[in-house]
Coordinates of C-alpha atoms in Angstrom, one line a residue:
X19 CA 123.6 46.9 62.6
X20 CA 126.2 48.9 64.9
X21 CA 125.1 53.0 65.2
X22 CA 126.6 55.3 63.3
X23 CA 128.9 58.4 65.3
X24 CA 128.4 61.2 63.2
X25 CA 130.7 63.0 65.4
X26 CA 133.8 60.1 64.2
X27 CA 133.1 60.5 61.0
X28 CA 133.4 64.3 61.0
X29 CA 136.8 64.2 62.7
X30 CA 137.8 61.2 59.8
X31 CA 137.2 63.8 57.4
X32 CA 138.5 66.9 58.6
X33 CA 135.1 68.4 59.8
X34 CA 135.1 68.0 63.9
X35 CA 132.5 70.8 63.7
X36 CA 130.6 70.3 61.2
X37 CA 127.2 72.0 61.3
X38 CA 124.2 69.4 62.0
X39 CA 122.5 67.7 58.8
X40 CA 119.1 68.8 57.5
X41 CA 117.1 66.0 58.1
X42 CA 113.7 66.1 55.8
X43 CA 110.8 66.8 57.6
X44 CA 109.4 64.3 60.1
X45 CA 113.1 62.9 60.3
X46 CA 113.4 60.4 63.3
X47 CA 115.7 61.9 66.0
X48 CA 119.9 61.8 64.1
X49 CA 120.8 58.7 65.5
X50 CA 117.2 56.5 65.0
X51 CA 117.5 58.3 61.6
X52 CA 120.9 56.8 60.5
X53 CA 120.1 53.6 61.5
X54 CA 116.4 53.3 60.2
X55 CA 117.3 55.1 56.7
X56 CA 118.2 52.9 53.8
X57 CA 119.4 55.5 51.5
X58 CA 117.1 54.7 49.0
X59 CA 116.3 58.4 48.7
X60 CA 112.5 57.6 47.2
X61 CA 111.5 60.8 49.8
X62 CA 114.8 63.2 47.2
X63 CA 113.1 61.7 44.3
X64 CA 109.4 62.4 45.2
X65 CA 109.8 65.7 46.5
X66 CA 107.2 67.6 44.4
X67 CA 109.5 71.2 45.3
X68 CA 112.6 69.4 45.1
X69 CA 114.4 71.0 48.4
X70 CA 115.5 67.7 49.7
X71 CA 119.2 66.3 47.9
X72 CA 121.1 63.4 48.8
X73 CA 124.5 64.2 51.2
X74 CA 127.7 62.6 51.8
X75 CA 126.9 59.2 52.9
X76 CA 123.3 58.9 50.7
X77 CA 121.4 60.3 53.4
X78 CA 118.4 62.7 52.2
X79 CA 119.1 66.3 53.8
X80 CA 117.2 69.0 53.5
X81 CA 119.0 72.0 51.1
X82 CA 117.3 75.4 52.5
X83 CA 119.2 77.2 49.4
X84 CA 116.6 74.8 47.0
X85 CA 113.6 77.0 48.0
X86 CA 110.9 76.6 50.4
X87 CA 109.6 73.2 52.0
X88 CA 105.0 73.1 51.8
X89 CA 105.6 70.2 54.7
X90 CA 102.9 68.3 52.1
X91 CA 104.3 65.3 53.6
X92 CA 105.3 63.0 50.2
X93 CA 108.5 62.6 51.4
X94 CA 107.4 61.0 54.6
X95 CA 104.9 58.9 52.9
X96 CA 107.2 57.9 50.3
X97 CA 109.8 56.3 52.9
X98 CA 109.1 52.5 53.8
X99 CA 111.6 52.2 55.6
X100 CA 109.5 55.0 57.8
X101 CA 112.8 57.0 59.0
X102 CA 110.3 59.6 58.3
X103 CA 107.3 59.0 60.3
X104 CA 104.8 61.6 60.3
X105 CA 102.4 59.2 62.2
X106 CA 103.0 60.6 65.7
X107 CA 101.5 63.9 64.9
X108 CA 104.7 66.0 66.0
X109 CA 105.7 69.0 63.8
X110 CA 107.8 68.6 60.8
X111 CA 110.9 69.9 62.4
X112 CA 112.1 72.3 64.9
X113 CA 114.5 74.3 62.4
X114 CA 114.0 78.3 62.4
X115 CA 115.5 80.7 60.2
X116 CA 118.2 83.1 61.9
X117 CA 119.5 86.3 60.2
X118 CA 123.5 86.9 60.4
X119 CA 124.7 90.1 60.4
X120 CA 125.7 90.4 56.6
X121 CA 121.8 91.4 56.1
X122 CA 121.2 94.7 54.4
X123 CA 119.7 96.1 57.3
X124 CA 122.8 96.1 59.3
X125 CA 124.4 98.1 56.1
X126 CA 121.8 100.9 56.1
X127 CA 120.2 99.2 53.1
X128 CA 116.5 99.1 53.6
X129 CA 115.0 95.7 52.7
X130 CA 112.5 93.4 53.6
X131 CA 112.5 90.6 51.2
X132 CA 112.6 88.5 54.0
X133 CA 109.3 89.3 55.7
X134 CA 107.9 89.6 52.1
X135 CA 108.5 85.8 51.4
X136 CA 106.9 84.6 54.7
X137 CA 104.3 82.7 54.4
X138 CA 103.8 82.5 58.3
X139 CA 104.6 86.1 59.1
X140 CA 107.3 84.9 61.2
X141 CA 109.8 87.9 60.4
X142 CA 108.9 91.5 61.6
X143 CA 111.1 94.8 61.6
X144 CA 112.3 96.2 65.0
X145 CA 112.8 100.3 64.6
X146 CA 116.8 100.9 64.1
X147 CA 118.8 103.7 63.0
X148 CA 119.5 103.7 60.3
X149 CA 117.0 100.6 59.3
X150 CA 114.6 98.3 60.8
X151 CA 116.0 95.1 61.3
X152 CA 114.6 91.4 61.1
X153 CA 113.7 89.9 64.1
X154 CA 112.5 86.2 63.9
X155 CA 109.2 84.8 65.9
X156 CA 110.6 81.3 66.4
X157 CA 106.8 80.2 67.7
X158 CA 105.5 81.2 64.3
X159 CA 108.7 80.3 62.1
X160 CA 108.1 76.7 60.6
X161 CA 111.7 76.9 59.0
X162 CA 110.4 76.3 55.6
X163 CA 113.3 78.3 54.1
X164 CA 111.0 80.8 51.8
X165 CA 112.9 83.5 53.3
X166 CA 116.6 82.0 52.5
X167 CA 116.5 82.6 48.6
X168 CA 114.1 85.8 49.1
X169 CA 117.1 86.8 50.7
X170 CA 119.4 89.5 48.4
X171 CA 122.5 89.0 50.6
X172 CA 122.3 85.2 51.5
X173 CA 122.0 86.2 55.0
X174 CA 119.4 83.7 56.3
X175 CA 120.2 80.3 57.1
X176 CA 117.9 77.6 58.7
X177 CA 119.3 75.5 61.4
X178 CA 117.6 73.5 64.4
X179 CA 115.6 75.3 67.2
X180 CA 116.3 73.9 70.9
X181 CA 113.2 74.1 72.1
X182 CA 112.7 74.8 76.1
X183 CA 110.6 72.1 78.2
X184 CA 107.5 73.5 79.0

């Protein structure tokens, strides 16, 4: 089976820059991914909090805007085809939540929803005049996406976390 170029197929369809897919948790690096998956989409269909949807292509992606991801691994154990492999023991993902500047915060609005919907207490607020604003703790952000719809203004997004070698 040849690999598949994500980056072709973006510039085929107008979208050179397109941002990178959502894989579902314990997602086999993008290009083991495309090849292993079979599109079946079993892990969409036995999502018990139904966050993960099915993409251009038929590849399962992970929609952050669906609510918040428990990581209790049905997805991975419903794939055979084991493009998600929780086997190795490695974390789900390495997404983290980032706050753009339409937050409320930056407005003068006081809000917190964000840190409110946490489940890792991940999101603290710095002191600012006029506000305190959100500041993310990528070591304890799982990028579970409870803060996204918690969010009055839309102004979190999840996206992958490089993480430094140690």
């Amino acid at each position: 089976m040849a690999a598949h170029d994500p980056s072709r197929r973006s510039l085929f369809v107008g979208r050179a820059s397109a941002e990178p897919a959502l894989r579902p948790p314990w997602a086999l690096d993008e290009a083991a991914f495309l090849d292993t998956c079979t599109g079946c989409n079993a892990c969409v269909q036995r999502c018990p909090e139904q966050v993960l949807a099915t993409a251009s292509g038929g590849y399962p992606v992970f929609d952050p805007r669906l609510g918040e991801c428990t990581f209790c691994g049905t997805c991975a154990d419903a794939c055979q085809a084991r493009a998600l492999d929780r086997s190795a023991g490695q974390a789900p993902w390495s997404y983290r939540a980032q706050v753009a500047a339409s937050c409320l915060t930056q407005q003068g609005v006081v809000c917190a929803s964000c840190r409110d919907a946490c489940p890792e207490h991940a999101i603290a607020f710095r002191p600012a005049v006029p506000v305190a604003s959100p500041a993310i703790d990528a070591d304890r952000c799982s990028g579970c996406a409870a803060c996204v719809g918690a969010c009055p203004a839309s102004a979190i997004s999840i996206r992958p976390h490089c993480l430094e070698a140690a």
